[in-house]
Amino acid sequence: MAQALENIKVLDLTRVLAGPYATMILGDMGAEIIKIERPGVGDDSRAFGPYENGESAYFMSLNRNKKSITMNLKKDETKKMFLEMVKQVDIVVENYRPGTMEKLGLGYEKLKEVNPKLIYAAASGFGHTGPYSTRPAYDAIVQAMGGIMSITGEKGGKPVRVGPSIGDITAGLFTSIGILAALNYRNETGKGQKVDVAMLDGQVAILENAIARYFVNGESPKPAGNVHNSIFPFEPFDTKDGEIMVAAGNDALWAKLCNELELSELIEDARFKTNPLRGENYDEMRPLLAEKFKLKTTQQWYETLTKAGIPNGPINDIEDVVNDPQVLEREMIVEVNHKKAGKTKVPGVPIKMSETQGEIKTPAPLLGEHNEEVLKEYLNLSKEEVEALKEKGII
């Protein structure tokens, strides 16, 4: 099957998470990703555990479908090689601190001189403009500064960092979206452009109803635990042997839930007839529901509510998730065979396409694994020439 981006070539200068996540998405869709790493060291995340036979599982989870070459971009000879490669690719992606590429003499203005059709994507903590632009940032910093921590955690408790690195991941998603939009524009006009994505901007963009609520009532939302701030009931309840998440997102689902809980009298109760009323009278509503949920097990409620068409689900741990039949049927856990780590499992491709389905064709590369292959293709260098460059510390 053909893939949507199989004719697209990408030079990937990124490391750790935001940038590699973006290029992983492009690679899954068929783009050729040439990951350029520091000689002898590589992407920082190669040093992050856990490890499989000495190889970082963290790195492997983000760098499938990529080729690795090593280049010391501080050397003039290497810069010339890099610029020659830029002429032949569609996209350059980097997630350095703003100004770094310019110091190397390889900023967007320079690269577009050699390839006017180039799409140059930069993911950084605070973006390439603004008073914070040159500050360093990590996921935890932008989660804190971007407001998402302030609305996460138990009611009345301290702000809590979201478990996955959502600051990085969101930036990676927006970077890949920006690249695809720029590709479409280039297809129409022949012009490349710069895509500038900030992790902080991404956090602001996903605050959705938190920002809406602030501008309506003038108060900053606080952590509310697992209770939704606008929909009721929309939260977990204790069962006979655990918990179950229930989301009765409209009045029709509320009526169904009342019937299944044998609380049909609440359907027409003036306190609970509409979602706003259920919110106003939440403290009276919840104990009535909670008492009933304790009478059956999580599995019993799961089967009962599912049959009735009421959105619900168990609170799965990671072991539950990776063995879930729906997750497995959708190929969201995929086994790959790595040269050193052996057989490992990674998350699959979440975008399903009828004509150009993405796939994981290759595992994450070893450091510099594709030096000879790529440099021969792009720069017409022989094996001996590649070895000489390695001895000189250029690659």
Short mmCIF file of C-alpha atoms in Angstrom, two decimals:
data_model
loop_
_atom_site.label_atom_id
_atom_site.label_comp_id
_atom_site.label_asym_id
_atom_site.label_seq_id
_atom_site.Cartn_x
_atom_site.Cartn_y
_atom_site.Cartn_z
CA MET A 1 0.00 0.00 0.00
CA ALA A 2 1.24 3.47 -0.87
CA GLN A 3 1.84 5.91 1.99
CA ALA A 4 0.79 9.55 2.09
CA LEU A 5 4.29 11.01 2.56
CA GLU A 6 6.48 8.43 0.87
CA ASN A 7 7.94 11.01 -1.55
CA ILE A 8 8.91 13.43 1.25
CA LYS A 9 12.47 13.71 2.57
CA VAL A 10 13.22 15.12 6.03
CA LEU A 11 16.45 16.16 7.74
CA ASP A 12 15.77 15.67 11.44
CA LEU A 13 18.02 17.61 13.83
CA THR A 14 15.77 17.04 16.83
CA ARG A 15 16.39 15.28 20.11
CA VAL A 16 14.57 13.97 23.18
CA LEU A 17 10.83 14.41 22.68
CA ALA A 18 8.95 17.29 21.01
CA GLY A 19 10.87 17.21 17.74
CA PRO A 20 11.34 13.44 17.55
CA TYR A 21 7.62 12.99 18.18
CA ALA A 22 6.83 15.24 15.22
CA THR A 23 9.24 13.47 12.88
CA MET A 24 8.02 10.08 14.11
CA ILE A 25 4.54 11.02 12.89
CA LEU A 26 5.92 11.99 9.49
CA GLY A 27 7.94 8.76 9.33
CA ASP A 28 4.90 6.68 10.20
CA MET A 29 3.16 8.27 7.21
CA GLY A 30 5.98 7.22 4.88
CA ALA A 31 8.41 10.16 4.86
CA GLU A 32 12.13 9.39 4.76
CA ILE A 33 13.51 10.67 8.07
CA ILE A 34 17.26 11.21 8.22
CA LYS A 35 18.07 11.78 11.87
CA ILE A 36 21.29 13.76 12.30
CA GLU A 37 22.96 13.09 15.66
CA ARG A 38 26.12 14.13 17.46
CA PRO A 39 29.05 11.78 16.79
CA GLY A 40 29.67 9.38 19.66
CA VAL A 41 26.79 10.73 21.74
CA GLY A 42 23.62 10.96 19.70
CA ASP A 43 20.22 12.09 20.82
CA ASP A 44 20.18 12.81 24.58
CA SER A 45 17.38 10.29 25.02
CA ARG A 46 19.71 7.43 24.07
CA ALA A 47 20.92 7.81 27.66
CA PHE A 48 17.41 7.63 29.18
CA GLY A 49 16.23 4.35 30.69
CA PRO A 50 14.82 1.80 30.79
CA TYR A 51 17.16 -0.28 28.63
CA GLU A 52 16.85 -3.42 26.50
CA ASN A 53 20.25 -5.04 25.91
CA GLY A 54 21.92 -1.66 26.40
CA GLU A 55 19.53 0.23 24.09
CA SER A 56 17.20 2.91 25.46
CA ALA A 57 13.55 1.84 25.29
CA TYR A 58 12.68 5.54 25.62
CA PHE A 59 14.66 6.37 22.48
CA MET A 60 13.29 3.38 20.60
CA SER A 61 9.71 4.39 21.36
CA LEU A 62 10.15 7.73 19.56
CA ASN A 63 12.52 7.03 16.69
CA ARG A 64 11.13 4.16 14.63
CA ASN A 65 11.06 4.61 10.84
CA LYS A 66 14.19 6.80 10.90
CA LYS A 67 17.73 6.57 9.57
CA SER A 68 20.58 7.76 11.79
CA ILE A 69 23.67 9.57 10.60
CA THR A 70 26.22 11.42 12.69
CA MET A 71 27.47 14.92 11.88
CA ASN A 72 29.48 17.46 13.82
CA LEU A 73 27.72 20.62 12.65
CA LYS A 74 30.32 22.84 14.34
CA LYS A 75 32.86 21.97 11.65
CA ASP A 76 32.91 23.94 8.40
CA GLU A 77 33.29 20.85 6.23
CA THR A 78 30.24 19.29 7.85
CA LYS A 79 28.20 22.44 7.32
CA LYS A 80 28.97 22.29 3.60
CA MET A 81 27.82 18.67 3.53
CA PHE A 82 24.65 19.57 5.41
CA LEU A 83 23.81 22.43 3.02
CA GLU A 84 24.27 20.10 0.07
CA MET A 85 21.76 17.73 1.64
CA VAL A 86 19.35 20.59 2.34
CA LYS A 87 19.16 21.21 -1.41
CA GLN A 88 17.72 17.72 -1.87
CA VAL A 89 15.12 17.49 0.90
CA ASP A 90 11.67 18.89 1.56
CA ILE A 91 11.80 19.57 5.29
CA VAL A 92 14.27 20.40 8.04
CA VAL A 93 13.08 19.99 11.63
CA GLU A 94 14.98 21.20 14.69
CA ASN A 95 14.15 21.81 18.35
CA TYR A 96 17.18 23.74 19.52
CA ARG A 97 16.88 26.84 21.65
CA PRO A 98 16.13 29.76 19.29
CA GLY A 99 19.32 31.28 17.94
CA THR A 100 21.35 28.06 17.97
CA MET A 101 20.98 27.33 14.27
CA GLU A 102 21.80 30.95 13.46
CA LYS A 103 25.01 30.70 15.50
CA LEU A 104 25.94 27.67 13.40
CA GLY A 105 25.26 29.68 10.25
CA LEU A 106 22.42 27.29 9.42
CA GLY A 107 19.31 29.27 10.32
CA TYR A 108 16.20 29.45 8.16
CA GLU A 109 17.35 32.51 6.22
CA LYS A 110 20.53 30.68 5.18
CA LEU A 111 18.80 27.39 4.35
CA LYS A 112 16.11 28.96 2.20
CA GLU A 113 18.85 30.54 0.08
CA VAL A 114 19.97 27.07 -1.00
CA ASN A 115 16.42 25.64 -1.17
CA PRO A 116 13.58 28.18 -1.52
CA LYS A 117 11.03 25.35 -1.42
CA LEU A 118 12.28 24.16 1.97
CA ILE A 119 9.90 23.84 4.90
CA TYR A 120 11.83 24.66 8.06
CA ALA A 121 10.08 23.59 11.26
CA ALA A 122 11.32 24.71 14.67
CA ALA A 123 9.85 23.46 17.94
CA SER A 124 11.06 25.20 21.08
CA GLY A 125 9.98 26.02 24.60
CA PHE A 126 8.75 29.55 23.97
CA GLY A 127 8.98 30.09 20.22
CA HIS A 128 11.21 32.27 18.05
CA THR A 129 9.65 35.58 19.13
CA GLY A 130 8.66 37.14 22.45
CA PRO A 131 10.49 38.05 25.67
CA TYR A 132 11.00 34.42 26.75
CA SER A 133 12.21 33.21 23.35
CA THR A 134 15.77 32.25 24.26
CA ARG A 135 14.98 30.67 27.61
CA PRO A 136 15.53 26.92 28.01
CA ALA A 137 12.48 24.80 28.74
CA TYR A 138 11.45 21.28 29.57
CA ASP A 139 8.01 19.72 29.70
CA ALA A 140 7.52 20.35 33.42
CA ILE A 141 8.34 24.04 32.96
CA VAL A 142 5.73 24.64 30.28
CA GLN A 143 3.14 22.55 32.12
CA ALA A 144 3.66 24.86 35.08
CA MET A 145 3.76 28.10 33.10
CA GLY A 146 1.03 27.10 30.66
CA GLY A 147 -1.65 26.65 33.28
CA ILE A 148 -2.42 22.95 32.87
CA MET A 149 -0.88 22.09 36.25
CA SER A 150 -3.06 24.68 37.96
CA ILE A 151 -6.22 22.79 36.98
CA THR A 152 -4.85 19.26 37.53
CA GLY A 153 -4.97 17.43 40.86
CA GLU A 154 -7.35 16.65 43.68
CA LYS A 155 -9.98 19.21 44.64
CA GLY A 156 -8.45 21.59 47.18
CA GLY A 157 -5.01 20.09 46.61
CA LYS A 158 -1.81 21.37 45.08
CA PRO A 159 -1.32 21.56 41.28
CA VAL A 160 -0.06 18.29 39.76
CA ARG A 161 1.99 17.65 36.62
CA VAL A 162 0.15 15.59 34.02
CA GLY A 163 1.79 12.14 33.80
CA PRO A 164 2.79 11.96 30.12
CA SER A 165 5.00 14.78 28.84
CA ILE A 166 2.07 16.59 27.32
CA GLY A 167 4.00 19.83 26.88
CA ASP A 168 6.43 18.10 24.53
CA ILE A 169 3.90 15.81 22.90
CA THR A 170 1.47 18.63 22.14
CA ALA A 171 4.29 20.65 20.58
CA GLY A 172 5.21 17.62 18.49
CA LEU A 173 1.65 17.23 17.27
CA PHE A 174 1.32 20.90 16.38
CA THR A 175 4.70 20.82 14.63
CA SER A 176 3.63 17.93 12.41
CA ILE A 177 0.31 19.68 11.67
CA GLY A 178 2.17 22.86 10.74
CA ILE A 179 4.52 20.93 8.45
CA LEU A 180 1.62 19.26 6.65
CA ALA A 181 -0.14 22.61 6.20
CA ALA A 182 3.09 24.11 4.82
CA LEU A 183 3.46 21.16 2.44
CA ASN A 184 0.00 21.79 1.06
CA TYR A 185 0.78 25.49 0.57
CA ARG A 186 4.04 24.61 -1.17
CA ASN A 187 2.20 22.22 -3.47
CA GLU A 188 -0.05 25.10 -4.48
CA THR A 189 2.55 27.88 -4.73
CA GLY A 190 6.00 26.30 -4.88
CA LYS A 191 7.05 28.34 -1.83
CA GLY A 192 8.54 26.93 1.36
CA GLN A 193 8.17 28.59 4.74
CA LYS A 194 9.16 28.51 8.39
CA VAL A 195 6.96 26.75 10.94
CA ASP A 196 7.52 28.08 14.48
CA VAL A 197 5.89 26.07 17.30
CA ALA A 198 6.28 26.84 21.00
CA MET A 199 5.60 24.34 23.76
CA LEU A 200 4.02 27.11 25.85
CA ASP A 201 1.68 28.06 23.00
CA GLY A 202 0.61 24.44 22.73
CA GLN A 203 -0.34 24.33 26.40
CA VAL A 204 -2.44 27.48 26.07
CA ALA A 205 -4.12 26.06 22.97
CA ILE A 206 -5.35 22.92 24.77
CA LEU A 207 -6.76 24.63 27.88
CA GLU A 208 -10.17 24.72 26.13
CA ASN A 209 -12.94 25.27 28.70
CA ALA A 210 -10.55 26.47 31.42
CA ILE A 211 -9.89 29.65 29.47
CA ALA A 212 -13.56 29.92 28.51
CA ARG A 213 -14.60 29.66 32.17
CA TYR A 214 -12.06 32.30 33.20
CA PHE A 215 -13.32 34.84 30.68
CA VAL A 216 -16.95 34.16 31.63
CA ASN A 217 -16.63 34.46 35.42
CA GLY A 218 -13.29 36.19 35.89
CA GLU A 219 -11.91 33.51 38.21
CA SER A 220 -9.02 31.11 37.56
CA PRO A 221 -10.25 27.49 37.62
CA LYS A 222 -8.77 25.27 40.32
CA PRO A 223 -8.06 21.54 40.43
CA ALA A 224 -11.28 19.58 40.65
CA GLY A 225 -10.00 16.03 40.86
CA ASN A 226 -11.84 13.66 38.52
CA VAL A 227 -15.05 15.68 38.43
CA HIS A 228 -15.86 17.54 35.22
CA ASN A 229 -16.46 21.23 35.64
CA SER A 230 -19.33 21.46 33.16
CA ILE A 231 -20.91 18.01 32.76
CA PHE A 232 -22.62 16.00 35.54
CA PRO A 233 -22.18 13.11 36.31
CA PHE A 234 -18.84 12.74 34.55
CA GLU A 235 -16.49 11.03 37.00
CA PRO A 236 -15.44 7.74 38.61
CA PHE A 237 -17.55 6.00 41.24
CA ASP A 238 -16.49 3.38 43.78
CA THR A 239 -17.88 -0.08 43.05
CA LYS A 240 -18.00 -3.23 45.13
CA ASP A 241 -14.42 -4.08 44.16
CA GLY A 242 -12.89 -1.00 42.57
CA GLU A 243 -13.88 2.03 40.48
CA ILE A 244 -15.64 2.74 37.22
CA MET A 245 -15.60 5.90 35.13
CA VAL A 246 -19.04 7.09 34.02
CA ALA A 247 -19.88 9.92 31.61
CA ALA A 248 -23.56 10.76 31.30
CA GLY A 249 -22.96 13.67 28.96
CA ASN A 250 -26.55 14.69 28.23
CA ASP A 251 -30.08 14.46 29.63
CA ALA A 252 -30.93 11.31 27.66
CA LEU A 253 -27.91 9.50 29.10
CA TRP A 254 -28.81 10.78 32.56
CA ALA A 255 -32.23 9.15 32.23
CA LYS A 256 -30.68 5.87 31.10
CA LEU A 257 -28.23 5.95 34.00
CA CYS A 258 -31.02 6.57 36.52
CA ASN A 259 -32.93 3.60 35.15
CA GLU A 260 -29.92 1.27 35.37
CA LEU A 261 -29.23 2.42 38.92
CA GLU A 262 -32.90 1.84 39.80
CA LEU A 263 -33.24 5.53 40.55
CA SER A 264 -35.84 6.34 37.89
CA GLU A 265 -37.54 8.77 40.26
CA LEU A 266 -34.58 11.13 39.81
CA ILE A 267 -35.27 11.58 36.09
CA GLU A 268 -38.08 14.05 36.74
CA ASP A 269 -36.69 15.36 40.00
CA ALA A 270 -36.69 19.15 39.70
CA ARG A 271 -33.16 19.30 41.14
CA PHE A 272 -31.63 17.11 38.43
CA LYS A 273 -33.72 17.45 35.24
CA THR A 274 -31.05 19.32 33.28
CA ASN A 275 -27.25 19.33 33.24
CA PRO A 276 -27.00 22.86 34.74
CA LEU A 277 -29.36 21.82 37.54
CA ARG A 278 -27.30 18.70 38.22
CA GLY A 279 -24.26 20.95 38.52
CA GLU A 280 -26.03 23.31 40.92
CA ASN A 281 -27.24 20.39 43.05
CA TYR A 282 -24.19 18.19 42.65
CA ASP A 283 -23.65 17.68 46.39
CA GLU A 284 -27.17 16.28 46.69
CA MET A 285 -26.96 14.18 43.51
CA ARG A 286 -23.66 12.38 43.95
CA PRO A 287 -24.36 10.47 47.18
CA LEU A 288 -27.54 9.05 45.67
CA LEU A 289 -25.60 7.61 42.74
CA ALA A 290 -22.55 6.58 44.77
CA GLU A 291 -24.64 4.42 47.11
CA LYS A 292 -25.99 2.38 44.19
CA PHE A 293 -22.64 1.88 42.47
CA LYS A 294 -21.27 0.13 45.56
CA LEU A 295 -23.79 -2.70 45.14
CA LYS A 296 -22.07 -4.32 42.11
CA THR A 297 -18.54 -5.02 40.89
CA THR A 298 -16.76 -2.94 38.29
CA GLN A 299 -17.18 -5.69 35.69
CA GLN A 300 -20.90 -6.02 36.42
CA TRP A 301 -21.43 -2.27 36.02
CA TYR A 302 -19.26 -2.26 32.90
CA GLU A 303 -21.44 -4.89 31.27
CA THR A 304 -24.71 -3.32 32.45
CA LEU A 305 -23.92 0.25 31.45
CA THR A 306 -22.34 -0.76 28.16
CA LYS A 307 -25.44 -2.73 27.20
CA ALA A 308 -27.55 0.33 28.01
CA GLY A 309 -25.38 2.55 25.81
CA ILE A 310 -23.99 4.64 28.66
CA PRO A 311 -20.33 5.69 28.19
CA ASN A 312 -18.25 4.03 30.89
CA GLY A 313 -15.03 2.17 31.44
CA PRO A 314 -12.69 0.70 34.03
CA ILE A 315 -9.66 2.72 35.11
CA ASN A 316 -7.02 0.62 33.39
CA ASP A 317 -3.39 0.45 34.41
CA ILE A 318 -0.77 0.17 31.66
CA GLU A 319 -0.81 -3.64 31.75
CA ASP A 320 -4.56 -3.53 31.18
CA VAL A 321 -4.17 -1.09 28.30
CA VAL A 322 -1.54 -3.06 26.37
CA ASN A 323 -3.67 -6.20 26.63
CA ASP A 324 -7.02 -4.58 25.87
CA PRO A 325 -8.74 -6.36 22.93
CA GLN A 326 -9.78 -3.06 21.34
CA VAL A 327 -6.24 -1.69 21.55
CA LEU A 328 -4.84 -4.91 20.08
CA GLU A 329 -7.42 -5.11 17.30
CA ARG A 330 -6.52 -1.58 16.23
CA GLU A 331 -2.81 -2.55 16.17
CA MET A 332 -1.89 0.03 18.78
CA ILE A 333 0.75 -2.26 20.25
CA VAL A 334 3.26 -3.36 17.62
CA GLU A 335 6.27 -5.67 17.93
CA VAL A 336 9.48 -4.65 16.18
CA ASN A 337 12.79 -6.48 15.92
CA HIS A 338 15.69 -4.21 16.88
CA LYS A 339 19.26 -5.13 15.89
CA LYS A 340 20.55 -4.96 19.47
CA ALA A 341 17.53 -4.83 21.74
CA GLY A 342 15.79 -7.73 20.02
CA LYS A 343 12.03 -7.97 19.91
CA THR A 344 10.41 -4.97 21.56
CA LYS A 345 6.91 -3.57 21.63
CA VAL A 346 6.01 0.05 20.89
CA PRO A 347 2.79 2.04 20.45
CA GLY A 348 1.30 1.69 16.98
CA VAL A 349 0.14 4.29 14.46
CA PRO A 350 -3.05 5.97 15.76
CA ILE A 351 -4.19 7.43 12.41
CA LYS A 352 -6.06 4.86 10.33
CA MET A 353 -6.32 5.63 6.60
CA SER A 354 -8.18 3.68 3.94
CA GLU A 355 -5.77 4.34 1.07
CA THR A 356 -2.41 5.35 2.57
CA GLN A 357 -2.14 3.63 5.93
CA GLY A 358 0.96 4.46 7.94
CA GLU A 359 3.06 1.69 9.43
CA ILE A 360 6.16 0.93 11.44
CA LYS A 361 8.55 -0.41 8.85
CA THR A 362 11.81 -0.22 10.77
CA PRO A 363 12.82 -0.05 14.45
CA ALA A 364 14.78 2.86 15.88
CA PRO A 365 18.28 3.06 14.36
CA LEU A 366 21.61 2.49 16.01
CA LEU A 367 23.73 5.63 16.31
CA GLY A 368 25.20 6.39 12.88
CA GLU A 369 23.79 3.16 11.46
CA HIS A 370 23.04 4.75 8.08
CA ASN A 371 26.12 6.95 7.62
CA GLU A 372 27.41 5.10 4.59
CA GLU A 373 24.00 4.57 2.98
CA VAL A 374 22.80 8.17 3.31
CA LEU A 375 26.07 9.91 2.50
CA LYS A 376 26.46 7.80 -0.62
CA GLU A 377 22.93 8.63 -1.77
CA TYR A 378 23.01 12.36 -1.01
CA LEU A 379 26.69 13.25 -1.41
CA ASN A 380 27.96 10.40 -3.59
CA LEU A 381 30.64 9.50 -1.04
CA SER A 382 32.41 6.15 -1.13
CA LYS A 383 32.83 3.85 1.85
CA GLU A 384 36.46 4.92 2.12
CA GLU A 385 35.52 8.60 2.08
CA VAL A 386 32.96 8.03 4.82
CA GLU A 387 35.56 6.28 6.94
CA ALA A 388 37.97 9.16 6.42
CA LEU A 389 35.35 11.66 7.57
CA LYS A 390 34.78 9.57 10.67
CA GLU A 391 38.48 9.54 11.49
CA LYS A 392 38.58 13.35 11.20
CA GLY A 393 35.64 13.71 13.63
CA ILE A 394 33.41 15.22 10.97
CA ILE A 395 30.83 12.47 11.29
#
